[in-house]
Amino acid sequence: MTTSTVPAHVEHRANPMQPQPFRVRKVQNDTHDTFTMNLTPVDGGAEFKFQPGQFNMLYVFGVGEVPISISGDPTAGGPLVHTTRAVGTVTKAMRKLKVGDTIGVRGPYGSAWPVEEAKGSDIVIVAGGIGLAPLRPSLYYVLRHRHDYGKVVLLYGTRTPSDILYRKEIEGWRSRFDLEVYVTVDRAIGAWHGNVGVVTNLIPKAPFDPLNAVAMVCGPEVMMRFTALALQKRGVTPGRTYLTMERNMKCAVGFCGHCQFGPTFACKDGPVYRYDKIRWFFGKREV
Amino acid sequence: METLEPYLAEHPFFRGMAKRHIELIVGCASNVRFDAGQYLDKEGEEANRFWIIRHGRIAIEIFNPTTGPITIQTVGEGDVAGWSWLFPPYVHHFDTRALELTRAIALDGKCLRTKCENDHELGYELFKRFAQIMEQRIEATRMQLLDLYK
Ligand SMILES: Cc1cc2nc3c(=O)[nH]c(=O)nc-3n(C[C@H](O)[C@H](O)[C@H](O)COP(=O)(O)OP(=O)(O)OC[C@H]3O[C@@H](n4cnc5c(N)ncnc54)[C@H](O)[C@@H]3O)c2cc1C
């Protein structure tokens, strides 16, 4: 299984449940329901270190706390970046925050994408919807260490063209010669000239060597189920396929048991899991 | 004259098919190209061909009078489009339109149906391949209906 770490700077904190105040430096609307915030510590603090795939607990004071993956560049330093879809009580309140407001941050928590172990392999990143956000740090990492990897392929599916996250950035990635980017949408009316169909349609023909590829998958659970199967059909083994499990969590450090997923806790054994380790209970309704 | 046989034999749809079957099929084949925006098939018209796509991309569409064309799926290099020629009354259920310059091999459905009647082994080979495509499309359609990216 991937490394499940509570980083030293969190473990040694007097109270791991205590959020640190961060200031909102920038808010950008990505799509009609998603937004990206840049945060910096109110007290100036040290640079925020994390591994691609890890998440923070973000506390909108007086409203509540939710787990949100870090979507920024793990090698760049600079502000902490989170991309969030406004779906319910906390995330909708978060969306109302303005530059200069404060938010509580605990973390980083959880396991990471296997970007180190995957060196020497082809990389296939399969993202569905907002699932691109937790994968973006691993793409940044791989592109920063581009010569350590074989082919790098991003397959991204969304519902409609207007749901495409990081549109400008994807256009930039597309123009690179060392990265293959394929985008597909479920539904398109009018001016869309790109691919239409579910993201799994892209897997059979994507240019990677299935026997030497590591796949990282993030999206809604049902999408990940079908993606894992399509990857397997292509020849990527479950031992080389990684996916993230989003479970509701409270403490995020393995105390409360809220995020139990089979014999594991998604907050510390996940959210990134190797598929062969969870295959027997992944997709079971009771889990 | 250059024959289409090597193209057919190399295309993923026909890969592994016996040479004698490819030779029979090539007799029903012609080389075609479409410019961006050009229709390959239209809903309601007689379905007497299918397309082996060599380059480019086409959209399978349905026309909604209030909103215009809705793309159901796009297919491209290495794919096959069209199976209405297999089933009576041989009528297209969707529009098919090139999204960019597309090169394809057109296969005459009537010609192939006759050959399949005369050579059931050829028919079985072709039907196995079409059944696989249908299975993939049904699976993809079901996933689309699940609203995967909610
Ligand atoms: C490890 C991990 C990483 C995550 N990373 C991200 C991330 O990077 N970005 C991101 O956006 N999310 C991420 N999530 C999901 C995020 O944590 C949840 O979306 C968030 O907790 C929802 O909190 P809320 O209070 O806004 O919603 P709640 O109020 O708790 O609502 C939860 C669910 O109920 C539904 N709901 C709420 N209100 C209504 C309503 N009025 N009508 C209909 N349905 C409603 C919503 O659809 C939602 O799915 C992650 C989750 C985990 C576990």
Tab-separated table of C-alpha atoms and ligand atoms in Angstrom:
chain	number	residue	atom	x	y	z
A	1	MET	CA	0.000	0.000	0.000
A	2	THR	CA	1.152	3.561	-0.482
A	3	THR	CA	2.734	5.445	2.343
A	4	SER	CA	0.172	6.430	4.954
A	5	THR	CA	1.723	9.295	6.811
A	6	VAL	CA	0.774	11.763	9.386
A	7	PRO	CA	3.690	14.093	8.660
A	8	ALA	CA	6.070	14.902	11.468
A	9	HIS	CA	5.032	18.538	11.661
A	10	VAL	CA	1.422	17.446	12.222
A	11	GLU	CA	2.175	14.548	14.585
A	12	HIS	CA	4.314	16.744	16.810
A	13	ARG	CA	1.750	19.475	16.985
A	14	ALA	CA	0.370	19.815	20.497
A	15	ASN	CA	-3.154	19.298	19.260
A	16	PRO	CA	-3.625	17.710	15.834
A	17	MET	CA	-7.270	18.801	15.923
A	18	GLN	CA	-6.339	22.479	16.121
A	19	PRO	CA	-6.726	24.322	12.822
A	20	GLN	CA	-4.138	26.922	11.848
A	21	PRO	CA	-5.536	30.205	10.543
A	22	PHE	CA	-4.789	30.887	6.876
A	23	ARG	CA	-5.622	33.985	4.880
A	24	VAL	CA	-7.436	33.812	1.537
A	25	ARG	CA	-5.085	35.420	-1.011
A	26	LYS	CA	-6.910	34.702	-4.218
A	27	VAL	CA	-10.231	33.155	-5.283
A	28	GLN	CA	-10.848	32.085	-8.829
A	29	ASN	CA	-14.039	30.613	-10.253
A	30	ASP	CA	-13.159	27.622	-12.426
A	31	THR	CA	-16.638	26.521	-13.530
A	32	HIS	CA	-20.190	27.344	-12.476
A	33	ASP	CA	-19.770	25.308	-9.274
A	34	THR	CA	-16.036	25.005	-8.625
A	35	PHE	CA	-13.500	27.515	-7.404
A	36	THR	CA	-9.804	27.578	-6.537
A	37	MET	CA	-8.440	29.377	-3.470
A	38	ASN	CA	-4.849	30.343	-2.690
A	39	LEU	CA	-4.092	30.452	1.026
A	40	THR	CA	-1.147	31.623	3.107
A	41	PRO	CA	-0.618	31.265	6.894
A	42	VAL	CA	-1.830	34.273	8.864
A	43	ASP	CA	1.305	34.202	11.012
A	44	GLY	CA	3.602	34.024	7.999
A	45	GLY	CA	4.662	30.482	9.062
A	46	ALA	CA	6.889	28.002	7.253
A	47	GLU	CA	6.332	26.803	3.710
A	48	PHE	CA	3.523	24.252	3.535
A	49	LYS	CA	4.942	20.888	2.435
A	50	PHE	CA	2.775	18.072	1.112
A	51	GLN	CA	2.848	15.085	-1.187
A	52	PRO	CA	0.688	14.851	-4.330
A	53	GLY	CA	-2.677	13.325	-3.400
A	54	GLN	CA	-2.781	14.509	0.210
A	55	PHE	CA	-5.617	16.567	1.615
A	56	ASN	CA	-6.297	19.188	4.282
A	57	MET	CA	-9.215	19.680	6.613
A	58	LEU	CA	-10.522	23.168	5.807
A	59	TYR	CA	-12.555	24.878	8.510
A	60	VAL	CA	-14.975	27.628	7.577
A	61	PHE	CA	-15.237	29.212	11.005
A	62	GLY	CA	-18.663	28.899	12.521
A	63	VAL	CA	-19.877	26.568	9.771
A	64	GLY	CA	-17.819	23.389	9.740
A	65	GLU	CA	-14.840	21.470	8.507
A	66	VAL	CA	-14.432	19.410	5.315
A	67	PRO	CA	-11.633	17.414	3.698
A	68	ILE	CA	-10.333	18.986	0.482
A	69	SER	CA	-7.378	17.723	-1.545
A	70	ILE	CA	-4.463	19.994	-2.257
A	71	SER	CA	-4.466	20.898	-5.937
A	72	GLY	CA	-1.291	22.999	-6.184
A	73	ASP	CA	2.280	22.225	-7.165
A	74	PRO	CA	4.105	20.255	-4.442
A	75	THR	CA	7.491	21.396	-5.711
A	76	ALA	CA	6.769	25.090	-6.179
A	77	GLY	CA	6.484	26.424	-2.650
A	78	GLY	CA	4.189	29.423	-2.541
A	79	PRO	CA	0.594	29.505	-1.397
A	80	LEU	CA	-1.503	26.500	-0.533
A	81	VAL	CA	-3.982	25.768	-3.345
A	82	HIS	CA	-7.373	24.059	-3.050
A	83	THR	CA	-10.028	23.495	-5.692
A	84	THR	CA	-13.509	22.883	-4.348
A	85	ARG	CA	-16.926	22.130	-5.721
A	86	ALA	CA	-19.678	23.896	-3.838
A	87	VAL	CA	-22.161	21.142	-3.007
A	88	GLY	CA	-23.414	21.601	0.548
A	89	THR	CA	-23.314	23.563	3.756
A	90	VAL	CA	-19.583	24.028	4.235
A	91	THR	CA	-18.403	24.215	0.650
A	92	LYS	CA	-21.112	26.740	-0.235
A	93	ALA	CA	-20.044	28.898	2.717
A	94	MET	CA	-16.431	28.480	1.603
A	95	ARG	CA	-17.322	29.805	-1.787
A	96	LYS	CA	-18.510	33.045	-0.220
A	97	LEU	CA	-15.091	33.733	1.343
A	98	LYS	CA	-13.292	36.756	-0.058
A	99	VAL	CA	-9.679	37.798	-0.357
A	100	GLY	CA	-8.474	38.742	3.130
A	101	ASP	CA	-10.862	36.406	4.992
A	102	THR	CA	-9.471	33.642	7.204
A	103	ILE	CA	-10.017	29.903	7.082
A	104	GLY	CA	-8.719	27.126	9.337
A	105	VAL	CA	-6.359	24.507	7.924
A	106	ARG	CA	-5.316	21.162	9.422
A	107	GLY	CA	-3.031	18.846	7.523
A	108	PRO	CA	-1.691	17.604	5.245
A	109	TYR	CA	-3.161	14.163	5.791
A	110	GLY	CA	-3.415	10.860	4.010
A	111	SER	CA	-1.493	8.762	1.553
A	112	ALA	CA	-0.006	10.020	-1.689
A	113	TRP	CA	0.101	9.154	-5.376
A	114	PRO	CA	3.099	6.867	-6.038
A	115	VAL	CA	5.056	9.401	-8.096
A	116	GLU	CA	8.419	8.204	-6.749
A	117	GLU	CA	7.760	4.477	-7.173
A	118	ALA	CA	6.454	5.137	-10.688
A	119	LYS	CA	9.754	6.514	-11.954
A	120	GLY	CA	10.817	4.619	-15.066
A	121	SER	CA	7.201	3.808	-15.984
A	122	ASP	CA	4.646	5.330	-18.301
A	123	ILE	CA	2.108	7.405	-16.374
A	124	VAL	CA	-1.601	7.323	-17.107
A	125	ILE	CA	-3.713	9.820	-15.232
A	126	VAL	CA	-7.443	9.250	-15.532
A	127	ALA	CA	-9.595	11.994	-14.049
A	128	GLY	CA	-13.352	12.443	-13.890
A	129	GLY	CA	-14.894	15.821	-13.098
A	130	ILE	CA	-13.454	17.505	-9.988
A	131	GLY	CA	-11.188	14.413	-9.694
A	132	LEU	CA	-8.652	16.327	-11.752
A	133	ALA	CA	-7.952	18.563	-8.725
A	134	PRO	CA	-6.368	15.878	-6.483
A	135	LEU	CA	-4.405	14.566	-9.486
A	136	ARG	CA	-3.006	17.914	-10.581
A	137	PRO	CA	-0.157	17.879	-8.000
A	138	SER	CA	1.074	14.530	-9.320
A	139	LEU	CA	0.990	15.847	-12.877
A	140	TYR	CA	2.988	18.901	-11.754
A	141	TYR	CA	5.468	16.612	-10.042
A	142	VAL	CA	5.836	14.312	-13.053
A	143	LEU	CA	6.258	17.253	-15.434
A	144	ARG	CA	8.927	18.759	-13.142
A	145	HIS	CA	10.793	15.430	-13.277
A	146	ARG	CA	9.776	14.662	-16.820
A	147	HIS	CA	12.958	12.798	-17.807
A	148	ASP	CA	12.344	10.200	-15.051
A	149	TYR	CA	9.185	8.885	-16.717
A	150	GLY	CA	8.209	7.249	-19.990
A	151	LYS	CA	5.066	8.386	-21.771
A	152	VAL	CA	2.745	10.629	-19.772
A	153	VAL	CA	-0.936	10.576	-20.665
A	154	LEU	CA	-3.826	12.529	-19.169
A	155	LEU	CA	-7.348	11.264	-19.870
A	156	TYR	CA	-10.001	13.616	-18.571
A	157	GLY	CA	-13.776	13.259	-18.694
A	158	THR	CA	-16.482	15.680	-17.617
A	159	ARG	CA	-20.238	15.951	-18.042
A	160	THR	CA	-20.330	18.900	-20.423
A	161	PRO	CA	-17.777	21.254	-22.002
A	162	SER	CA	-18.625	23.950	-19.422
A	163	ASP	CA	-17.584	21.608	-16.590
A	164	ILE	CA	-13.979	21.407	-17.804
A	165	LEU	CA	-11.699	22.369	-14.942
A	166	TYR	CA	-8.452	24.320	-15.457
A	167	ARG	CA	-9.390	24.884	-19.099
A	168	LYS	CA	-6.554	27.304	-19.902
A	169	GLU	CA	-3.984	25.113	-18.212
A	170	ILE	CA	-5.202	22.025	-20.079
A	171	GLU	CA	-4.793	23.936	-23.333
A	172	GLY	CA	-1.212	24.645	-22.287
A	173	TRP	CA	-0.557	20.985	-21.436
A	174	ARG	CA	-2.013	20.003	-24.764
A	175	SER	CA	0.519	22.051	-26.642
A	176	ARG	CA	3.453	20.241	-25.000
A	177	PHE	CA	5.266	17.604	-27.005
A	178	ASP	CA	6.003	15.416	-23.985
A	179	LEU	CA	2.458	15.017	-22.690
A	180	GLU	CA	-0.590	13.447	-24.328
A	181	VAL	CA	-3.865	15.021	-23.274
A	182	TYR	CA	-7.297	13.689	-24.218
A	183	VAL	CA	-10.500	15.317	-23.026
A	184	THR	CA	-13.967	13.897	-23.481
A	185	VAL	CA	-17.430	15.026	-22.402
A	186	ASP	CA	-20.597	13.083	-21.733
A	187	ARG	CA	-22.881	15.536	-23.414
A	188	ALA	CA	-22.198	18.206	-25.983
A	189	ILE	CA	-24.551	20.522	-27.767
A	190	GLY	CA	-23.442	23.104	-30.284
A	191	ALA	CA	-19.894	24.255	-30.751
A	192	TRP	CA	-17.931	21.452	-29.045
A	193	HIS	CA	-15.632	19.744	-31.530
A	194	GLY	CA	-13.812	17.473	-29.111
A	195	ASN	CA	-14.486	13.890	-28.043
A	196	VAL	CA	-17.875	12.801	-26.769
A	197	GLY	CA	-18.293	9.661	-24.669
A	198	VAL	CA	-17.238	8.436	-21.244
A	199	VAL	CA	-13.582	8.600	-20.213
A	200	THR	CA	-13.254	4.801	-20.312
A	201	ASN	CA	-13.679	5.013	-24.122
A	202	LEU	CA	-10.277	6.716	-24.265
A	203	ILE	CA	-8.417	3.933	-22.498
A	204	PRO	CA	-8.199	1.293	-25.272
A	205	LYS	CA	-6.395	3.618	-27.684
A	206	ALA	CA	-4.376	5.901	-25.398
A	207	PRO	CA	-0.671	5.836	-26.266
A	208	PHE	CA	0.974	4.058	-23.316
A	209	ASP	CA	2.513	0.667	-22.725
A	210	PRO	CA	0.081	-1.184	-20.452
A	211	LEU	CA	2.753	-3.548	-19.210
A	212	ASN	CA	4.941	-0.690	-18.062
A	213	ALA	CA	2.376	1.875	-16.953
A	214	VAL	CA	1.255	3.140	-13.572
A	215	ALA	CA	-2.322	4.432	-13.571
A	216	MET	CA	-3.670	7.071	-11.178
A	217	VAL	CA	-7.413	7.429	-11.146
A	218	CYS	CA	-9.663	9.925	-9.388
A	219	GLY	CA	-13.315	10.674	-9.914
A	220	PRO	CA	-16.701	9.591	-8.671
A	221	GLU	CA	-16.646	6.044	-7.320
A	222	VAL	CA	-18.680	4.578	-10.163
A	223	MET	CA	-16.318	6.134	-12.716
A	224	MET	CA	-13.314	4.647	-10.906
A	225	ARG	CA	-14.920	1.195	-10.887
A	226	PHE	CA	-15.350	1.189	-14.659
A	227	THR	CA	-11.982	2.829	-15.233
A	228	ALA	CA	-10.152	0.180	-13.202
A	229	LEU	CA	-11.852	-2.505	-15.309
A	230	ALA	CA	-11.043	-0.777	-18.596
A	231	LEU	CA	-7.405	-0.419	-17.510
A	232	GLN	CA	-7.303	-4.085	-16.606
A	233	LYS	CA	-8.783	-5.010	-19.984
A	234	ARG	CA	-5.989	-3.007	-21.610
A	235	GLY	CA	-3.402	-4.866	-19.517
A	236	VAL	CA	-2.611	-2.547	-16.593
A	237	THR	CA	-2.559	-4.785	-13.517
A	238	PRO	CA	-4.488	-3.890	-10.337
A	239	GLY	CA	-1.102	-3.719	-8.578
A	240	ARG	CA	-0.166	-0.779	-10.818
A	241	THR	CA	-3.504	1.004	-10.587
A	242	TYR	CA	-4.118	3.584	-7.847
A	243	LEU	CA	-7.324	5.337	-6.938
A	244	THR	CA	-8.705	7.636	-4.267
A	245	MET	CA	-11.538	6.887	-1.895
A	246	GLU	CA	-13.503	9.855	-0.670
A	247	ARG	CA	-15.245	9.030	2.529
A	248	ASN	CA	-16.789	11.472	4.938
A	249	MET	CA	-14.312	12.177	7.671
A	250	LYS	CA	-14.238	14.023	10.943
A	251	CYS	CA	-10.904	13.764	12.747
A	252	ALA	CA	-8.751	12.909	9.676
A	253	VAL	CA	-6.084	11.299	11.851
A	254	GLY	CA	-7.522	7.821	12.390
A	255	PHE	CA	-9.171	8.319	15.820
A	256	CYS	CA	-12.861	8.664	15.206
A	257	GLY	CA	-13.495	5.845	12.719
A	258	HIS	CA	-15.878	7.975	10.689
A	259	CYS	CA	-14.176	7.223	7.389
A	260	GLN	CA	-13.885	3.471	7.813
A	261	PHE	CA	-13.510	1.758	4.460
A	262	GLY	CA	-13.421	-2.018	4.875
A	263	PRO	CA	-10.564	-2.805	7.232
A	264	THR	CA	-8.969	0.603	6.614
A	265	PHE	CA	-9.511	4.268	7.407
A	266	ALA	CA	-9.648	6.474	4.309
A	267	CYS	CA	-8.050	9.375	6.214
A	268	LYS	CA	-4.763	7.634	6.968
A	269	ASP	CA	-4.614	4.438	4.864
A	270	GLY	CA	-6.098	6.423	1.984
A	271	PRO	CA	-7.356	8.431	0.276
A	272	VAL	CA	-4.944	6.978	-2.324
A	273	TYR	CA	-5.150	3.187	-2.426
A	274	ARG	CA	-3.520	0.588	-4.614
A	275	TYR	CA	-6.392	-1.111	-6.413
A	276	ASP	CA	-5.351	-4.714	-5.691
A	277	LYS	CA	-5.411	-3.959	-1.935
A	278	ILE	CA	-9.031	-2.849	-1.918
A	279	ARG	CA	-10.441	-4.711	-4.891
A	280	TRP	CA	-12.305	-7.280	-2.836
A	281	PHE	CA	-14.367	-4.692	-0.981
A	282	PHE	CA	-14.265	-1.758	-3.436
A	283	GLY	CA	-17.696	-1.444	-5.033
A	284	LYS	CA	-19.411	-3.565	-2.358
A	285	ARG	CA	-22.576	-1.773	-1.372
A	286	GLU	CA	-22.214	-2.523	2.332
A	287	VAL	CA	-18.698	-1.034	2.633
B	1	MET	CA	-3.542	0.247	-59.086
B	2	GLU	CA	-2.923	0.254	-55.359
B	3	THR	CA	-5.304	-2.090	-53.567
B	4	LEU	CA	-7.070	-1.379	-50.279
B	5	GLU	CA	-6.247	-4.828	-48.992
B	6	PRO	CA	-3.216	-3.827	-46.872
B	7	TYR	CA	-5.206	-1.002	-45.217
B	8	LEU	CA	-8.040	-3.330	-44.355
B	9	ALA	CA	-5.749	-6.044	-43.027
B	10	GLU	CA	-3.973	-3.510	-40.779
B	11	HIS	CA	-7.095	-1.852	-39.392
B	12	PRO	CA	-7.883	-2.953	-35.799
B	13	PHE	CA	-11.366	-4.056	-36.849
B	14	PHE	CA	-10.042	-6.661	-39.304
B	15	ARG	CA	-6.814	-7.551	-37.523
B	16	GLY	CA	-6.248	-11.320	-37.476
B	17	MET	CA	-8.846	-12.055	-40.128
B	18	ALA	CA	-7.975	-14.763	-42.710
B	19	LYS	CA	-6.446	-13.449	-45.926
B	20	ARG	CA	-9.133	-15.066	-48.043
B	21	HIS	CA	-11.809	-13.222	-46.073
B	22	ILE	CA	-10.010	-9.900	-46.472
B	23	GLU	CA	-9.813	-10.615	-50.210
B	24	LEU	CA	-13.570	-11.160	-50.316
B	25	ILE	CA	-14.262	-7.996	-48.317
B	26	VAL	CA	-11.982	-5.764	-50.371
B	27	GLY	CA	-14.257	-6.378	-53.367
B	28	CYS	CA	-16.919	-4.341	-51.507
B	29	ALA	CA	-14.554	-1.557	-50.403
B	30	SER	CA	-13.838	1.923	-51.693
B	31	ASN	CA	-11.582	4.704	-50.489
B	32	VAL	CA	-13.333	7.908	-49.357
B	33	ARG	CA	-12.584	11.244	-47.709
B	34	PHE	CA	-14.776	13.784	-45.987
B	35	ASP	CA	-14.156	17.422	-45.167
B	36	ALA	CA	-14.967	18.877	-41.770
B	37	GLY	CA	-18.719	19.311	-41.420
B	38	GLN	CA	-19.632	16.880	-44.196
B	39	TYR	CA	-22.262	14.229	-43.425
B	40	LEU	CA	-21.414	10.558	-43.950
B	41	ASP	CA	-24.933	9.314	-43.151
B	42	LYS	CA	-28.246	10.890	-42.311
B	43	GLU	CA	-30.940	9.574	-40.021
B	44	GLY	CA	-33.784	7.948	-41.954
B	45	GLU	CA	-31.756	7.318	-45.102
B	46	GLU	CA	-31.125	3.841	-46.404
B	47	ALA	CA	-28.136	2.255	-44.638
B	48	ASN	CA	-26.090	0.610	-47.302
B	49	ARG	CA	-22.546	1.222	-46.057
B	50	PHE	CA	-20.357	1.293	-43.027
B	51	TRP	CA	-17.108	3.107	-42.416
B	52	ILE	CA	-13.656	1.928	-41.466
B	53	ILE	CA	-12.018	5.103	-40.193
B	54	ARG	CA	-8.366	5.542	-41.098
B	55	HIS	CA	-7.771	9.141	-39.988
B	56	GLY	CA	-9.843	11.946	-38.539
B	57	ARG	CA	-12.849	12.036	-36.275
B	58	ILE	CA	-16.565	11.782	-36.756
B	59	ALA	CA	-19.528	12.541	-34.551
B	60	ILE	CA	-22.531	10.276	-34.196
B	61	GLU	CA	-25.409	12.708	-33.753
B	62	ILE	CA	-29.116	12.896	-33.278
B	63	PHE	CA	-30.987	15.967	-34.409
B	64	ASN	CA	-33.264	17.652	-31.909
B	65	PRO	CA	-35.483	20.252	-33.613
B	66	THR	CA	-35.400	22.565	-30.593
B	67	THR	CA	-31.704	22.407	-29.655
B	68	GLY	CA	-30.031	21.276	-32.882
B	69	PRO	CA	-27.650	18.344	-33.278
B	70	ILE	CA	-26.654	16.455	-30.127
B	71	THR	CA	-23.467	14.437	-30.295
B	72	ILE	CA	-23.841	11.037	-28.711
B	73	GLN	CA	-20.348	9.800	-29.276
B	74	THR	CA	-17.275	10.590	-31.309
B	75	VAL	CA	-15.202	7.930	-33.033
B	76	GLY	CA	-11.876	8.181	-34.782
B	77	GLU	CA	-8.861	6.444	-36.183
B	78	GLY	CA	-9.062	2.681	-35.725
B	79	ASP	CA	-12.830	2.732	-35.128
B	80	VAL	CA	-15.784	1.548	-37.158
B	81	ALA	CA	-19.014	3.483	-37.665
B	82	GLY	CA	-22.360	2.077	-38.737
B	83	TRP	CA	-24.130	-1.201	-38.321
B	84	SER	CA	-27.641	-0.386	-39.533
B	85	TRP	CA	-26.760	-2.103	-42.840
B	86	LEU	CA	-26.849	-5.388	-40.889
B	87	PHE	CA	-30.492	-5.279	-39.871
B	88	PRO	CA	-33.681	-4.796	-41.881
B	89	PRO	CA	-35.097	-2.333	-42.722
B	90	TYR	CA	-31.518	-1.054	-43.253
B	91	VAL	CA	-32.189	2.519	-42.183
B	92	HIS	CA	-29.822	4.872	-40.335
B	93	HIS	CA	-30.858	5.765	-36.796
B	94	PHE	CA	-28.360	8.606	-36.400
B	95	ASP	CA	-26.529	11.262	-38.381
B	96	THR	CA	-22.804	10.785	-38.831
B	97	ARG	CA	-20.703	13.883	-39.519
B	98	ALA	CA	-16.990	14.477	-40.016
B	99	LEU	CA	-15.556	16.826	-37.372
B	100	GLU	CA	-12.297	17.220	-39.271
B	101	LEU	CA	-10.805	15.954	-42.504
B	102	THR	CA	-11.543	12.242	-42.306
B	103	ARG	CA	-10.253	9.415	-44.468
B	104	ALA	CA	-12.148	6.166	-44.390
B	105	ILE	CA	-12.851	2.996	-46.280
B	106	ALA	CA	-16.496	2.632	-47.214
B	107	LEU	CA	-17.831	-0.906	-47.231
B	108	ASP	CA	-20.895	-1.653	-49.283
B	109	GLY	CA	-23.410	-3.379	-47.033
B	110	LYS	CA	-25.476	-5.041	-49.769
B	111	CYS	CA	-22.360	-6.470	-51.369
B	112	LEU	CA	-21.165	-7.788	-47.996
B	113	ARG	CA	-24.541	-9.247	-47.032
B	114	THR	CA	-24.526	-11.285	-50.241
B	115	LYS	CA	-20.995	-12.487	-49.578
B	116	CYS	CA	-21.886	-13.435	-46.007
B	117	GLU	CA	-24.897	-15.439	-47.249
B	118	ASN	CA	-22.623	-17.292	-49.635
B	119	ASP	CA	-19.823	-17.812	-47.126
B	120	HIS	CA	-21.106	-18.257	-43.591
B	121	GLU	CA	-17.606	-18.424	-42.187
B	122	LEU	CA	-17.027	-14.893	-43.423
B	123	GLY	CA	-20.407	-13.919	-41.980
B	124	TYR	CA	-19.535	-15.407	-38.602
B	125	GLU	CA	-16.177	-13.579	-38.518
B	126	LEU	CA	-17.807	-10.254	-39.364
B	127	PHE	CA	-20.679	-10.684	-36.934
B	128	LYS	CA	-18.310	-11.562	-34.083
B	129	ARG	CA	-16.466	-8.299	-34.702
B	130	PHE	CA	-19.634	-6.236	-34.923
B	131	ALA	CA	-21.036	-7.894	-31.814
B	132	GLN	CA	-17.946	-6.742	-29.923
B	133	ILE	CA	-18.417	-3.165	-31.096
B	134	MET	CA	-22.083	-3.242	-30.147
B	135	GLU	CA	-21.185	-4.576	-26.716
B	136	GLN	CA	-18.683	-1.743	-26.209
B	137	ARG	CA	-21.164	0.890	-27.358
B	138	ILE	CA	-23.938	-0.438	-25.118
B	139	GLU	CA	-21.582	-0.463	-22.162
B	140	ALA	CA	-20.458	3.110	-22.930
B	141	THR	CA	-24.072	4.258	-23.326
B	142	ARG	CA	-25.062	2.740	-20.007
B	143	MET	CA	-22.170	4.483	-18.317
B	144	GLN	CA	-23.192	7.760	-19.916
B	145	LEU	CA	-26.687	7.272	-18.487
B	146	LEU	CA	-25.203	6.824	-15.013
B	147	ASP	CA	-24.047	10.449	-15.098
B	148	LEU	CA	-20.548	9.389	-14.133
B	149	TYR	CA	-19.015	12.731	-13.342
B	150	LYS	CA	-21.612	14.126	-11.005
C	1	LIG	C1	-9.935	12.839	1.106
C	1	LIG	C2	-10.960	13.707	0.470
C	1	LIG	C3	-10.568	14.652	-0.461
C	1	LIG	C4	-11.521	15.492	-1.060
C	1	LIG	N1	-11.095	16.416	-1.963
C	1	LIG	C5	-11.982	17.265	-2.500
C	1	LIG	C6	-11.557	18.293	-3.381
C	1	LIG	O1	-10.382	18.428	-3.701
C	1	LIG	N2	-12.495	19.116	-3.894
C	1	LIG	C7	-13.828	18.990	-3.586
C	1	LIG	O2	-14.623	19.780	-4.064
C	1	LIG	N3	-14.259	18.027	-2.759
C	1	LIG	C8	-13.373	17.175	-2.201
C	1	LIG	N4	-13.818	16.222	-1.331
C	1	LIG	C9	-15.268	16.139	-1.053
C	1	LIG	C10	-15.646	17.179	-0.032
C	1	LIG	O3	-15.038	16.844	1.190
C	1	LIG	C11	-17.171	17.226	0.120
C	1	LIG	O4	-17.747	17.723	-1.046
C	1	LIG	C12	-17.546	18.123	1.282
C	1	LIG	O5	-17.216	17.477	2.461
C	1	LIG	C13	-18.996	18.446	1.257
C	1	LIG	O6	-19.271	19.211	2.399
C	1	LIG	P1	-20.469	20.231	2.492
C	1	LIG	O7	-20.650	20.588	3.906
C	1	LIG	O8	-20.283	21.337	1.522
C	1	LIG	O9	-21.617	19.346	1.974
C	1	LIG	P2	-22.748	18.610	2.842
C	1	LIG	O10	-23.712	19.625	3.289
C	1	LIG	O11	-22.102	17.739	3.834
C	1	LIG	O12	-23.332	17.782	1.665
C	1	LIG	C14	-22.786	16.550	1.296
C	1	LIG	C15	-23.557	15.971	0.114
C	1	LIG	O13	-24.938	16.208	0.176
C	1	LIG	C16	-25.411	16.819	-0.981
C	1	LIG	N5	-26.199	18.016	-0.629
C	1	LIG	C17	-25.929	18.926	0.276
C	1	LIG	N6	-26.868	19.859	0.321
C	1	LIG	C18	-27.773	19.529	-0.602
C	1	LIG	C19	-28.979	20.109	-1.049
C	1	LIG	N7	-29.476	21.215	-0.519
C	1	LIG	N8	-29.644	19.488	-2.033
C	1	LIG	C20	-29.166	18.355	-2.573
C	1	LIG	N9	-28.029	17.773	-2.196
C	1	LIG	C21	-27.343	18.359	-1.225
C	1	LIG	C22	-24.276	17.256	-1.779
C	1	LIG	O14	-24.465	16.844	-3.121
C	1	LIG	C23	-23.113	16.563	-1.170
C	1	LIG	O15	-22.672	15.500	-1.996
C	1	LIG	C24	-12.894	15.361	-0.725
C	1	LIG	C25	-13.291	14.404	0.196
C	1	LIG	C26	-12.335	13.581	0.795
C	1	LIG	C27	-12.772	12.570	1.784
